[in-house]
Structure formats: structure tokens, C-alpha cells
Coordinates of C-alpha atoms in Angstrom, one line a residue:
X26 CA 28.3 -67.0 -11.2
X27 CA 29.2 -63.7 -12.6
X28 CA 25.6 -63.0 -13.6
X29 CA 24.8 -63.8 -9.9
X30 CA 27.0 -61.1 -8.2
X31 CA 26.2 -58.5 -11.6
X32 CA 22.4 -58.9 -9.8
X33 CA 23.7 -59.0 -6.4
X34 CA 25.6 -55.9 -6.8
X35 CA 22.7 -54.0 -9.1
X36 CA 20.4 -54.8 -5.8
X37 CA 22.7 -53.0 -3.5
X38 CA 22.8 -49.5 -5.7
X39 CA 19.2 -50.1 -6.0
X40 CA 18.5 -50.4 -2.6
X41 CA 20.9 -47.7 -1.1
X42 CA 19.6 -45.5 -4.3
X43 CA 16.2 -46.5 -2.2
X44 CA 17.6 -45.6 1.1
X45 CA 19.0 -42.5 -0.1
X46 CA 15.5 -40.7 -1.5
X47 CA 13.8 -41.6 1.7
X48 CA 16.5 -40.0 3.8
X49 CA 16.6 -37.1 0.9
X50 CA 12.6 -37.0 1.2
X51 CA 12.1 -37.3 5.1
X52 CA 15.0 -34.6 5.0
X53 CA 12.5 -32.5 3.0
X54 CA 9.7 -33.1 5.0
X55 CA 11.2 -32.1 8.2
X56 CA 12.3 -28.5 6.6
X57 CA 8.4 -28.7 5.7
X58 CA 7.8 -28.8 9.6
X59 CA 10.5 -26.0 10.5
X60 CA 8.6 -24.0 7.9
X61 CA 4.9 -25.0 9.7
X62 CA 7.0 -23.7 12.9
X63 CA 8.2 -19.9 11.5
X64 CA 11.9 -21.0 11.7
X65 CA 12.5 -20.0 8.1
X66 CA 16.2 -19.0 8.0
X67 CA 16.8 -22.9 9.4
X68 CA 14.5 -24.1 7.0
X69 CA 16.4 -22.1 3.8
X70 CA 19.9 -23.3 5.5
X71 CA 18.9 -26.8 5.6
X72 CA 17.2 -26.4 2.1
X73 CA 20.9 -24.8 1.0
X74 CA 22.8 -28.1 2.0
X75 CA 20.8 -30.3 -0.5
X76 CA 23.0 -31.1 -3.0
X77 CA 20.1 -30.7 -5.9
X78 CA 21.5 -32.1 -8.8
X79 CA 21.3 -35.5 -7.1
X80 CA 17.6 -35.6 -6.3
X81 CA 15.0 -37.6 -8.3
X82 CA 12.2 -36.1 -9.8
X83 CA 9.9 -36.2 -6.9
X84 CA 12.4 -35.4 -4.6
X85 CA 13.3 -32.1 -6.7
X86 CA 9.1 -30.6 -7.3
X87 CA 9.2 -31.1 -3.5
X88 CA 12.4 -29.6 -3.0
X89 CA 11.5 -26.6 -5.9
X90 CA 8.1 -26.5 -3.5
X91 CA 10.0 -25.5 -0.4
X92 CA 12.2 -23.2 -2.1
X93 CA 9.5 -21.2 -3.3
X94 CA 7.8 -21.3 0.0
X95 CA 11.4 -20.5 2.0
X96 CA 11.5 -17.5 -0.6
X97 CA 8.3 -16.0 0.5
X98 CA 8.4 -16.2 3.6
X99 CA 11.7 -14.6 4.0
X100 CA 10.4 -11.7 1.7
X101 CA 12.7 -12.7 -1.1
X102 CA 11.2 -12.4 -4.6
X103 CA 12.5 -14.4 -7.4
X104 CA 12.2 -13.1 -10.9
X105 CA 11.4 -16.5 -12.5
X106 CA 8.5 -18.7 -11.7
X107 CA 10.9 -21.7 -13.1
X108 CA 11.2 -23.9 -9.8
X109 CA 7.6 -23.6 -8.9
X110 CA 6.3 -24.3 -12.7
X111 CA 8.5 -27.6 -12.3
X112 CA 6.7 -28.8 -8.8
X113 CA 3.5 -28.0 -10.3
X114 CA 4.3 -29.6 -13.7
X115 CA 5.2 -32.8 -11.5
X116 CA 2.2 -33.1 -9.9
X117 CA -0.4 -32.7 -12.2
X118 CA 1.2 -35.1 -14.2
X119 CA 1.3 -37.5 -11.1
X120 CA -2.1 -36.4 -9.4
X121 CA -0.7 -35.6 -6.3
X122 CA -4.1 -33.1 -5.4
X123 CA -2.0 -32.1 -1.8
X124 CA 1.3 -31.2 -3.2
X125 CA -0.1 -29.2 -6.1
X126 CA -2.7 -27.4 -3.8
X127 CA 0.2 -25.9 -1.9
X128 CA 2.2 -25.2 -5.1
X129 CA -0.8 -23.4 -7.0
X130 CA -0.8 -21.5 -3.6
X131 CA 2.3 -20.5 -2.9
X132 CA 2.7 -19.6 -6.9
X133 CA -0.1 -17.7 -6.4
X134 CA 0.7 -15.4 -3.7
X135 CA 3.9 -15.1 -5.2
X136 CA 1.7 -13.7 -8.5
X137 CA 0.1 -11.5 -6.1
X138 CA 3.0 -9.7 -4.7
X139 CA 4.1 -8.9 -7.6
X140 CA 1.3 -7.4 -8.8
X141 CA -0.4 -9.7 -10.9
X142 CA -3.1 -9.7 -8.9
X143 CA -5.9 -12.0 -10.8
X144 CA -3.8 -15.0 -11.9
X145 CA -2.7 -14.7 -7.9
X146 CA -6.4 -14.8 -7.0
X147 CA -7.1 -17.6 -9.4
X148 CA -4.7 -19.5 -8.6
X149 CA -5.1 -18.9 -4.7
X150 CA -8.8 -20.2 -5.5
X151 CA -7.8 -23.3 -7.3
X152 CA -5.9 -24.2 -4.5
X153 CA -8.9 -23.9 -1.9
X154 CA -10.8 -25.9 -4.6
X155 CA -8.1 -29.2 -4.6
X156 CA -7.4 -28.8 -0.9
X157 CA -11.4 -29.7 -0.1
X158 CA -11.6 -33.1 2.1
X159 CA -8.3 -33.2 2.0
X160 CA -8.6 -32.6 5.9
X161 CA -5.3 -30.4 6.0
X162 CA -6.3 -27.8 8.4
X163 CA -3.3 -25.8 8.6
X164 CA -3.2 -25.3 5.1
X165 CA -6.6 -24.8 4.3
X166 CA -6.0 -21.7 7.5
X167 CA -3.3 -20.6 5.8
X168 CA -5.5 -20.3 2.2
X169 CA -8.3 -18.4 4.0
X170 CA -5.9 -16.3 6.1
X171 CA -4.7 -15.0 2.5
X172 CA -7.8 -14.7 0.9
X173 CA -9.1 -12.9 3.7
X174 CA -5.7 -10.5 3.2
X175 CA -5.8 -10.0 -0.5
X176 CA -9.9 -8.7 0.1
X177 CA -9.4 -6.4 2.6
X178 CA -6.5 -5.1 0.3
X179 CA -8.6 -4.7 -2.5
X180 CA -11.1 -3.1 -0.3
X181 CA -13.4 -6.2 0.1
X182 CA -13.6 -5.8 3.6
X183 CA -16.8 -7.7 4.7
X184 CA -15.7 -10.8 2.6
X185 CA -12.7 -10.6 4.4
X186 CA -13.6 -10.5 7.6
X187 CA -15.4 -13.5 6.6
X188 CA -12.3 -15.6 5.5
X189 CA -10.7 -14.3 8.4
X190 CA -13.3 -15.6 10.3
X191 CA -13.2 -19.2 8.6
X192 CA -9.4 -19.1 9.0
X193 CA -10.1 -18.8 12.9
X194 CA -12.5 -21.5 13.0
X195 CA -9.6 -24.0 11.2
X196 CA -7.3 -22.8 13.1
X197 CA -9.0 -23.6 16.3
X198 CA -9.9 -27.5 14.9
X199 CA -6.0 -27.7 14.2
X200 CA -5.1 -27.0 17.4
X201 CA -2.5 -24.6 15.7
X202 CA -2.1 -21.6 18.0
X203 CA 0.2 -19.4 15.5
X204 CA -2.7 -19.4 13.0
X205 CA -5.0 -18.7 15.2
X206 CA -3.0 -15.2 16.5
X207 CA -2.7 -14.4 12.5
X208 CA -6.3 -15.4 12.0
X209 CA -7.3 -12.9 15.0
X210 CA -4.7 -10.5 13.4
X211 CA -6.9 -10.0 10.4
X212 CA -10.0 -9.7 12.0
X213 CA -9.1 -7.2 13.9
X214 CA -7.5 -5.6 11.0
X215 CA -11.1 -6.0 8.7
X216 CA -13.1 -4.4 12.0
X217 CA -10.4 -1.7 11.9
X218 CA -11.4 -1.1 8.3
X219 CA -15.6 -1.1 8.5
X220 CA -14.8 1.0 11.6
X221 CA -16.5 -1.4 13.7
X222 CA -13.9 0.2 16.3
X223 CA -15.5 -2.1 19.8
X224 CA -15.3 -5.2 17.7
X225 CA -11.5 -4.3 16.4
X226 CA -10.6 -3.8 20.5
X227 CA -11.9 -7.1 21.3
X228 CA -10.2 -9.4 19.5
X229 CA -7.1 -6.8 19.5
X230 CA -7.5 -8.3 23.5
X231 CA -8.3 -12.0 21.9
X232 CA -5.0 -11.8 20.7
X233 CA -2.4 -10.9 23.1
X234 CA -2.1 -14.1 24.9
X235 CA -1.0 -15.8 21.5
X236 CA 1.5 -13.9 20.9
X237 CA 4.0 -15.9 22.8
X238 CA 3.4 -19.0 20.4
X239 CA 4.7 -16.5 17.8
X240 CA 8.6 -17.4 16.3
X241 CA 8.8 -14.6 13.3
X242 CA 9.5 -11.1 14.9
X243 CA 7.8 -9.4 11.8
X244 CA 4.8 -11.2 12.5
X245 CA 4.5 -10.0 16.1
X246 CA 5.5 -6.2 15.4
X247 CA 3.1 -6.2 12.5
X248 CA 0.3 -7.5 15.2
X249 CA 1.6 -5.3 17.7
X250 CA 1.3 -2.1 15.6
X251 CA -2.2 -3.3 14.3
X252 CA -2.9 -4.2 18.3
X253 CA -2.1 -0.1 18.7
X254 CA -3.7 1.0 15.7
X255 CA -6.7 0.2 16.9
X256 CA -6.7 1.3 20.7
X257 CA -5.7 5.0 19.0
X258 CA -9.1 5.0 16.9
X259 CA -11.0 4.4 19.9
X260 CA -9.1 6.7 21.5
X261 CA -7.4 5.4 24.3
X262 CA -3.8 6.8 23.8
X263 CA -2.2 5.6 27.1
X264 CA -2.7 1.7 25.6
X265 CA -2.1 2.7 22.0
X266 CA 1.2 4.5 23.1
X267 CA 1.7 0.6 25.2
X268 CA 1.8 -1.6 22.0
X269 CA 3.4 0.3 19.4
X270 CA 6.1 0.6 22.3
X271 CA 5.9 -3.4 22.4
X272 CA 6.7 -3.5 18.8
X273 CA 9.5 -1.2 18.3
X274 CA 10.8 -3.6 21.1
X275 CA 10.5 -6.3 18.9
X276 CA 11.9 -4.7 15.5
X277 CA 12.0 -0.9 15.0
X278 CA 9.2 0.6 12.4
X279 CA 8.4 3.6 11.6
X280 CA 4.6 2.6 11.5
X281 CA 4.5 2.6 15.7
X282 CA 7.0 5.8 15.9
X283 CA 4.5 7.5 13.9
X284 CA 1.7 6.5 15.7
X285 CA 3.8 7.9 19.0
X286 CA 4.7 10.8 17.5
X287 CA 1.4 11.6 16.1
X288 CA -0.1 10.9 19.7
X289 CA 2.6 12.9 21.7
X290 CA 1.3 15.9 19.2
X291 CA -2.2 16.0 20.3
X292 CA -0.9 16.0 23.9
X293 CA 1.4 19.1 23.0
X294 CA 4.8 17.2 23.8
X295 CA 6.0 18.2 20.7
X296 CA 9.7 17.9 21.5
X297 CA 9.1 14.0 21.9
X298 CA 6.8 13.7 19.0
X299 CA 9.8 15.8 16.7
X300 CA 11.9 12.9 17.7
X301 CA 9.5 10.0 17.0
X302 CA 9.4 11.2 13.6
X303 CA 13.2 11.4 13.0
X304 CA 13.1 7.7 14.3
X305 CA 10.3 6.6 11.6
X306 CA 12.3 8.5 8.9
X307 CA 16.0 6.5 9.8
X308 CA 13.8 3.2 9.4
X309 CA 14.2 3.7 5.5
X310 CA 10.6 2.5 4.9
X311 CA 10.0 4.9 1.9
X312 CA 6.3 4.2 2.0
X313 CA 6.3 5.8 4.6
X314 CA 9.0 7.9 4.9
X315 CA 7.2 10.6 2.6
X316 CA 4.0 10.8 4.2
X317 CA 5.9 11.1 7.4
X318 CA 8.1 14.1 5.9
X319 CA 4.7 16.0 4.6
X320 CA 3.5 15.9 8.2
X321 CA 6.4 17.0 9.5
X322 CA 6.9 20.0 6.9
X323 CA 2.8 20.9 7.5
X324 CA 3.7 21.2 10.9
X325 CA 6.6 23.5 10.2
X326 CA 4.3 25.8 8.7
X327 CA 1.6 25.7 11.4
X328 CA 5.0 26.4 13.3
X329 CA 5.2 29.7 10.6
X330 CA 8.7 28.2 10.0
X331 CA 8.3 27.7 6.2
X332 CA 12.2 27.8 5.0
X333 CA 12.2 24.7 7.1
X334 CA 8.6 23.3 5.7
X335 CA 9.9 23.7 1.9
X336 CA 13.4 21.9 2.8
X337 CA 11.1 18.8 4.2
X338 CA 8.8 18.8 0.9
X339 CA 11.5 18.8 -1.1
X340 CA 12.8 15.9 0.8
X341 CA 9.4 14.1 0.5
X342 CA 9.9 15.1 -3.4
X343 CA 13.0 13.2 -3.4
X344 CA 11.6 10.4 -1.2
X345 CA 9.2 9.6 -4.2
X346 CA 11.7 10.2 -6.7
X347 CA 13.8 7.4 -5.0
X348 CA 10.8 4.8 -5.0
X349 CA 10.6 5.4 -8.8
X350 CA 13.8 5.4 -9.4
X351 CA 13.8 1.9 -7.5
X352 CA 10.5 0.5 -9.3
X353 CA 12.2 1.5 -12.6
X354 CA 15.6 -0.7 -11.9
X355 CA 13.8 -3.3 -10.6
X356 CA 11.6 -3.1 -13.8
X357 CA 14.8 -3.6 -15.9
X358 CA 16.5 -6.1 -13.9
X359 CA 13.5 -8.3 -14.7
X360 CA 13.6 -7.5 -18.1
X361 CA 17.7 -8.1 -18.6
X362 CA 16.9 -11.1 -16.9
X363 CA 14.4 -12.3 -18.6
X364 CA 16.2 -12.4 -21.3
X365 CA 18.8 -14.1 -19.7
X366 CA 16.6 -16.9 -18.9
X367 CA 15.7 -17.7 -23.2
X368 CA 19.3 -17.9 -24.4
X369 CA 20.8 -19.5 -21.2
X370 CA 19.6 -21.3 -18.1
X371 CA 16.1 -21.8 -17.4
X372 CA 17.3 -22.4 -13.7
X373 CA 19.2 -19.2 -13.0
X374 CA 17.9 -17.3 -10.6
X375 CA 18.3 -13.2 -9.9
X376 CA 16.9 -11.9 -6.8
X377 CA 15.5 -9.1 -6.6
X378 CA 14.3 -6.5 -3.6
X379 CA 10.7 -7.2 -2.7
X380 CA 8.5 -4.2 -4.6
X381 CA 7.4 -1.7 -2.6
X382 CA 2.5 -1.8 -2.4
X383 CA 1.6 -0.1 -5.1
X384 CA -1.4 1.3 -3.4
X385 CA 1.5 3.1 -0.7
X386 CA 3.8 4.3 -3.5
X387 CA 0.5 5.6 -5.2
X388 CA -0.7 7.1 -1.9
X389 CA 2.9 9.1 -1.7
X390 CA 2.8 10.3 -5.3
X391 CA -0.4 11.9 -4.9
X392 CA 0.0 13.4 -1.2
X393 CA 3.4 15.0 -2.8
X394 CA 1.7 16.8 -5.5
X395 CA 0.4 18.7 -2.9
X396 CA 3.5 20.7 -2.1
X397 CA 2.8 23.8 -0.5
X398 CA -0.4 25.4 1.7
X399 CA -1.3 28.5 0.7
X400 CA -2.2 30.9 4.0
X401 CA -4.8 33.0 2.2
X402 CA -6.8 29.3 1.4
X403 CA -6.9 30.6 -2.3
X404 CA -4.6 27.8 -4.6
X405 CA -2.2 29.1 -7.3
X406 CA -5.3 28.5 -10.0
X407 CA -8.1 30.5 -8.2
X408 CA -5.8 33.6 -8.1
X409 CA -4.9 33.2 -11.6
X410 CA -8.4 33.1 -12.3
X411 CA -9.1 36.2 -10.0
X412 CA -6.3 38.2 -11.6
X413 CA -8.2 37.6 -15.0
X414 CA -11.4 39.0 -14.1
X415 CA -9.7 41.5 -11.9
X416 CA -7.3 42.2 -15.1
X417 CA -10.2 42.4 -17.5
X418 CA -12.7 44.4 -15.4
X419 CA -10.1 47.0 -15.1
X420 CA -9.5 46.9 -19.2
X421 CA -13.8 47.1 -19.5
X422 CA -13.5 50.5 -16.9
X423 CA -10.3 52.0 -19.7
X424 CA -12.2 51.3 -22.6
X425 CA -15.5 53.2 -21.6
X426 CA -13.7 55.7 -20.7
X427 CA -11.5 55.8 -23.9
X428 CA -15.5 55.3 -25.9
X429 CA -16.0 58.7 -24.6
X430 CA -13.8 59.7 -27.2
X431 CA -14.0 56.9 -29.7
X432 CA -12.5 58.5 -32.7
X433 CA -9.4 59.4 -31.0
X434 CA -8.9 56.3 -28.9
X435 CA -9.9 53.8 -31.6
X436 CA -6.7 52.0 -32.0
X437 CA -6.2 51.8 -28.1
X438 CA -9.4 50.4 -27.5
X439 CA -8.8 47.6 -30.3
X440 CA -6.3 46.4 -28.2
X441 CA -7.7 46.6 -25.0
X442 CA -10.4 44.0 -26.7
X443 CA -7.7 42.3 -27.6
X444 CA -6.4 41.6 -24.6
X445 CA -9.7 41.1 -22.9
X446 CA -10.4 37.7 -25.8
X447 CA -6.6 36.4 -24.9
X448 CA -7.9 36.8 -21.0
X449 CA -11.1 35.0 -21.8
X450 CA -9.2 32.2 -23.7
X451 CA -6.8 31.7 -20.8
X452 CA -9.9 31.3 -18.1
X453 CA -11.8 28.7 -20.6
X454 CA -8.4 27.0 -20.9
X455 CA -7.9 26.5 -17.1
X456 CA -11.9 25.8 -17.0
X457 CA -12.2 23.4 -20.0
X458 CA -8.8 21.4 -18.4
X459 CA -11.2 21.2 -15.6
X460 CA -13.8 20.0 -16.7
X461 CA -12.1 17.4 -18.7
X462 CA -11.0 15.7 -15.9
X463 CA -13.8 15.9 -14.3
X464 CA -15.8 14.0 -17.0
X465 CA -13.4 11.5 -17.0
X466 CA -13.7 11.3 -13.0
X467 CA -17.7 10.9 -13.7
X468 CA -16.8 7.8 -16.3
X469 CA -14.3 6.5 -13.6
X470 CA -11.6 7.9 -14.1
X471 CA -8.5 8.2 -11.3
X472 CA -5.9 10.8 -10.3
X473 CA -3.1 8.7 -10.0
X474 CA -1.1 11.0 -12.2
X475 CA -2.8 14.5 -11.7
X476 CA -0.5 17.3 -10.3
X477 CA -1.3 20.3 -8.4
X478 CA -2.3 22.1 -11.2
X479 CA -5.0 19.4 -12.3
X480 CA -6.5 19.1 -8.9
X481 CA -7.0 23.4 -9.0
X482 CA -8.5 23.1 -12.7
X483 CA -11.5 20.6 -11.3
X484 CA -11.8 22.8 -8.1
X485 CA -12.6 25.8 -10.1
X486 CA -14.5 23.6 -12.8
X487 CA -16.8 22.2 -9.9
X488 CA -16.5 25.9 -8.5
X489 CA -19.0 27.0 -11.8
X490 CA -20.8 24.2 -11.4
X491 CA -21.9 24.0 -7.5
X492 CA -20.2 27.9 -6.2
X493 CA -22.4 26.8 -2.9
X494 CA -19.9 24.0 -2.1
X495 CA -16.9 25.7 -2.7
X496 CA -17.8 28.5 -0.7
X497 CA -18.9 26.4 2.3
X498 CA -15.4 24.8 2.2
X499 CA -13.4 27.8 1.6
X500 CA -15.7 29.4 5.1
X501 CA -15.3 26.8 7.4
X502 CA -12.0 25.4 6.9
X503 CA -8.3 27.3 6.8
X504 CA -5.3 26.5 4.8
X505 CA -6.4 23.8 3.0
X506 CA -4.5 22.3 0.0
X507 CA -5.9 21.7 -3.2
X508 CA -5.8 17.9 -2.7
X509 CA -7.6 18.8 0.8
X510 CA -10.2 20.8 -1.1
X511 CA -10.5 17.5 -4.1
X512 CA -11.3 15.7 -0.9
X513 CA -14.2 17.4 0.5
X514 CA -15.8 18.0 -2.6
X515 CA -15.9 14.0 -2.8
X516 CA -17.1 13.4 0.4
X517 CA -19.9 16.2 -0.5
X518 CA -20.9 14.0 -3.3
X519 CA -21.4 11.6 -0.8
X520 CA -18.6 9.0 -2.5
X521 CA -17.7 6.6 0.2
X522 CA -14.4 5.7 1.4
X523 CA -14.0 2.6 -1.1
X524 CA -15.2 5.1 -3.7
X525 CA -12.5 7.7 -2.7
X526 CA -9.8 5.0 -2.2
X527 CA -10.5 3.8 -5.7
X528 CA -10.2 7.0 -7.4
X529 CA -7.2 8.6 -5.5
X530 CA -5.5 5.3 -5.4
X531 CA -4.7 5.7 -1.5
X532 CA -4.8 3.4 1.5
X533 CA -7.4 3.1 3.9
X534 CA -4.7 4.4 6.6
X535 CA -3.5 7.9 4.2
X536 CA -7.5 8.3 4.1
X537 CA -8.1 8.1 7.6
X538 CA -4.9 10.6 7.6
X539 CA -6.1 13.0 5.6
X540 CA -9.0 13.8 7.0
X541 CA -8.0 13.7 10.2
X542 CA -5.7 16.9 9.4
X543 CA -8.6 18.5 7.6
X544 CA -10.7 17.7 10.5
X545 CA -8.0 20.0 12.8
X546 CA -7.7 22.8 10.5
X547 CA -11.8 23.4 10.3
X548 CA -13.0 26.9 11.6
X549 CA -14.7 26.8 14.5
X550 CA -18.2 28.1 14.9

């Protein structure tokens, strides 16, 4: 009898043990579907109220899954890849092909954000790979959507268009209208960057009546602001001015201010545009904060207000000083953390602040080397050069005169000679600095780390080495920068945009920038 009820009462905890992972897992699966929907602060609160430490195993990968998942799309970065490595751990043990296609995935963008871009890609891959046939057409969107993302990043931009394109057509089978509005989203973004500007404007139109189906605000201002970017490049200001209006009403940025601002300058409303800029610059988006505060302080200058100009460069200065400074804690969070992790436990978890694009806080460090214009368009280097052949010539005059008299002036013209070698050895020093990078450039090389000085050294390098180019530059354009100058001399050797991106290490959008302001300053004929 007492064997009877020992069964009886082992069936019960069995069966409610039963009852209680299905309610666990069905729980899971509905966050899944507030996820699918863009309601990701419910999602992470729902995911917050599961006690963990009572989940079986399958319950917990699915529940480390979601975690990861809530993470990203809520922009928080973990510093451990512990509760993902578990969920996909767990299902390649169990061949569960769906479940570990969306954790290789997310793992994989997570990789990607942080900078390790090939094991992201990889990974990204192998989940398009497992997810074939598996006829899950919002994830297999969601793959190409990315894919299509990390090649226009990495300057890919006709195979991204094509993902983009293959991420529409899923999209449109699922019936899913959110995908489809991020799949149009990055077409129009790829057509923005082959310049295919008609193409960009269509599906910038495609769009719009999507937006509605949209729950995540960063996702519609993002769209908006791209929506904008691309009326203003074929310039039609009035509906460019429209949307980046739109998508300050949805979340302020200082992407659409400076879009305003650098529209309300062209029309001479400069008052307006002064205040657009102070807007973008209390948004505290550093990567952009100090290309926005170089602007401002060239337009000081244009202005002849230079007191003004050299407090805003310094502010840029400190702008990038303030992203390093933040890279460089981040940096040794991770470590200390880390380390943490070995000697304790494996599931502590240390959030950190999202890392600002490295190809931004690259296109900030270079565009601050370039810290002041010089009015007479000669840089600090040409006129040191200048001064030494001016300086030597006038030593070459002293000593033939002195030779008139040799025995007398002997001594006197020794040193004179003297002081012409040390001038000669200070031009080859500039010159041979110059053409060091230059040969590295050739070999390809980039100028993520040169200064002001280094850019000047290869301009009067290249200066002996094609004097017709310089000189063409120096005539038709006023007040350039060095950096301006670096620029031009690319474009005259016919390196293309990719090819310029890849050296200087800036965005397709600081690109367009720049030589859009050397474009105003050029002489007319």
C-alpha cells in the first residue's frame, strides 16, 4: 500500500514538474512573439520575472536565447558571451537546427558590434546555412536584412543592395510588414551609397506607408533621417527639411538637426541653422558631435571670427579626447571583468555602454587633426619649406659677396656653408618623412594616426613629385586644409571613394562632407 501512494505521489511532482516547463516554455515563447512585435522593454520585463534557477535545461538555452536577443535589441552589450555559448552548446548537442540558427545569429551580430567583425560574419553565415528549408521567413529576413547591413558597412555596397533586396522579397512572402519597411530601409540606404540618387527617392516613397506598422521609435527616426538624407542629395530641400523634421518628432538626433542646419545655411538663414547646430551638439552623440563643432568653427572663420573658431576646435579636440577616454574605460572594464569571470562566476554579467563605430570615431580623429585653415592656402610645412630656400638663397647672395674677399671673410663664409647643409638636412627631413608615408600609402598603408604635420610632409613630397597638381589645387581652390589638399590629390589619382574610405578610415557620409565644403571654397573661373 505504501509503495502504491510512494508511486502515486512521485506521478503527481512528475506531472506538475511536466505542467510547470510547458507553462515555463509557452511563457518563453510568447516573449519570443513580443520580441517578433518590437515590444522589447515588455519582452526583457517578462524575461526579468523568470525565476532562472528553476528552469530545466531546455527551458534555460531558450531562456539564455532570449536574453541575448532582449540585450541587443535594447542596445545593451554584455561583456561575456556565457549565456549565449550555453543555448548554443544545448543545441548542438540536441540538433535542434532552428534554435541554434537564431543563436549562431544573434551571437554573431553580437561579435559584430563589438568589433570582431569576421567571427560575426561567420557566424551570421552559418546561421543562413542551417536556417535553409527551414521555411522560417521572418528569420531568414532578419539574416539577409543584416548581411545586407554589415556589406554596405564594409563598403560592399552592390552585394548589399542585393541582400537587401532578398530580405524584401521574404519579407513580402511572410506577410511581415515591419520587415518589409527595414528591408526598404536598406535599399534605400545601398542606392544612397552607389549614388543611384532616383532609385534611393523611390523606395525612400516605398517606404512611408510602412512606417505606421513600426513599434521601436529608433527604428522610425533612423528611417526618417535616411528618408531625408536622401531627398537632400537630390536636392529637394523643402522634403528633406519635412522628414528629418518627422524624426526629431519621434526622438531628437543630431543627424536630422544637422541636416536642417546644414540646409538653412545654403539658404542664408543662418540664425536658424546656428541653432540647429547647438541642438545636434546637446544630443551628446560624440560621433557626431565633433564633426558638427569643426563645421561650426569653419564657419566662424569664413565669418573672420577666429577667437571664436579656435574655442570650437578646441572643443572638437576635447570631443575626441572624451571618446578615447571612453573606449579606453570600456577597454578596461572588459578586461577587470574578464578576469572576474576565471576566478568567480561564469554567469556574472557587467554591462557595459554600447561602443561607439569605429569607422565614426576614426572619421573624427582624422577630421580633428585638421585644426586650423590657413588664409594664405600655404600649410605650416610649405612655409617652413619656403623660409629654407628663402633663408639659404639669402646666405648663397652673403657668401659671394664675402668670396670677393675670400681671405678675409674665410671664417664667415665657413659658417654661412654651414648653415646652408643644416638647412638642406632640415628640408630632406620634412621631404624624406614625406615620402615615407607615402610609400607606405602605395603598399596600403592608412592615415588613421597621421597628424597635421604628416599630412603637409606627403603634400610637399607629392609637391616634387607631380608640382603640376599641387599647383592646380593651390589656383583653383582657397583656404584649404591640409587634409582638404590629401583629398584632392587622391581623387587626382583617380582613387575611388571605397579606395579613399579605406585609406582615411572615414564614412561614406564625412566623405560626401568633405567634399562638399571643398566643392564651396573652389575659385571661380
Amino acid at each position: 500500500m505504501t509503495k502504491i501512494i510512494l508511486c502515486l505521489i512521485l506521478s503527481v511532482l512528475i506531472l506538475t514538474n511536466c505542467s510547470n516547463d510547458n507553462d515555463t516554455h509557452e511563457k518563453l515563447s510568447e516573449i519570443e512573439r513580443l520580441l517578433e512585435k518590437e515590444k522589447y522593454e515588455l519582452a526583457m520585463n517578462n524575461l526579468s520575472d523568470i525565476n532562472v534557477k528553476r528552469l530545466n535545461e531546455e527551458n534555460k538555452a531558450y531562456y539564455d536565447l532570449l536574453m541575448t536577443q532582449a540585450n541587443f535589441c535594447l542596445d545593451k552589450q554584455t561583456d561575456s558571451d556565457s549565456l549565449i555559448n550555453e543555448s548554443i552548446r544545448f543545441y548542438e548537442e540536441n540538433n535542434n537546427k532552428s534554435l541554434l540558427a537564431k543563436a549562431y545569429y544573434y551571437k554573431g551580430i553580437v561579435c559584430y558590434q563589438r568589433g570582431n567583425k569576421s567571427e560575426g560574419i561567420n557566424l551570421i553565415k552559418k546561421a543562413e546555412h542551417l536556417n535553409n528549408g527551414t521555411g522560417d521567413l521572418n528569420f531568414i529576413t532578419k539574416i539577409y536584412i543584416n548581411l545586407s547591413f554589415i556589406n554596405i558597412d564594409t563598403g560592399n555596397y552592390q552585394t548589399g543592395l542585393s541582400y537587401a533586396k532578398k530580405a524584401l522579397q521574404t519579407a513580402r512572402k511572410a506577410n511581415n510588414k515591419i520587415l518589409v519597411a527595414l528591408s526598404m530601409n536598406k535599399i534605400n540606404l545601398a542606392f544612397n551609397r552607389i549614388e543611384e540618387v532616383d532609385s534611393s527617392i523611390v523606395y525612400s516613397k516605398k517606404i512611408i506607408p510602412y512606417l505606421k506598422y513600426l513599434n521601436n521609435n529608433e527604428h522610425i527616426a533612423e528611417i526618417l533621417t535616411n528618408i531625408s538624407i536622401s531627398f537632400i542629395n537630390k536636392n529637394m530641400y523643402d522634403e528633406a527639411i519635412l522628414y528629418a523634421k518627422k524624426s526629431l518628432e519621434i526622438k531628437p538626433n543630431a543627424h536630422a538637426y544637422y541636416i536642417i542646419g546644414s540646409i538653412y545655411f545654403e539658404r542664408g538663414e543662418n540664425r536658424k541653422a546656428w541653432q540647429l547646430l547647438n541642438d545636434a551638439l546637446n544630443t551628446n552623440e560624440l560621433e557626431l558631435k565633433a564633426e558638427v563643432l569643426l563645421w561650426m568653427a569653419d564657419l566662424k572663420k569664413k565669418e573672420g571670427k577666429y577667437k571664436e573658431a579656435s574655442e570650437l576646435e578646441e572643443r572638437a579636440l576635447a570631443t575626441k579626447d572624451s571618446i578615447k577616454t571612453k573606449q579606453q574605460t570600456e577597454h578596461m572594464l572588459s578586461l577587470q571583468n574578464n578576469a572576474e569571470r576565471k576566478a568567480a562566476d561564469e554567469q556574472a554579467q557587467n554591462r557595459l555602454v554600447i561602443a561607439i563605430s569605429a569607422v565614426m570615431v576614426v572619421a573624427a580623429a582624422v577630421m580633428i587633426s585638421m585644426l586650423a585653415y590657413n588664409r594664405r592656402r600655404r600649410n605650416a610645412t610649405k612655409r617652413q619649406i619656403e623660409d629654407i630656400s628663402r633663408t639659404t638663397e639669402q646666405y648663397r647672395q652673403k657668401i659671394s659677396e664675402l668670396d670677393k674677399e675670400k681671405d678675409k671673410n674665410e671664417k664667415e663664409i665657413e659658417k654661412l656653408n654651414k648653415k646652408i647643409e643644416s638647412l638642406k638636412e632640415r628640408r630632406m627631413t620634412i621631404l624624406g618623412h614625406g615620402r615615407t608615408l607615402y610609400d607606405e600609402l602605395e603598399k596600403g598603408g592608412k592615415t588613421i594616426t597621421w597628424k597635421k604635420d604628416d599630412y603637409e610632409a606627403v603634400i610637399e613630397y607629392y609637391r616634387t613629385i607631380d608640382p603640376k597638381t599641387i599647383e592646380s589645387i593651390e589656383h583653383n581652390y582657397k583656404k584649404l586644409t591640409p587634409y582638404n589638399i590629401f583629398l584632392l590629390i587622391m581623387i587626382n589619382k583617380g582613387k575611388t571613394n571605397d579606395e579613399i574610405m579605406l585609406t582615411t578610415g572615414i564614412s561614406y557620409s564625412a566623405l560626401r562632407t568633405m567634399k562638399h565644403r571643398i566643392n564651396k571654397v573652389k575659385n571661380e573661373e
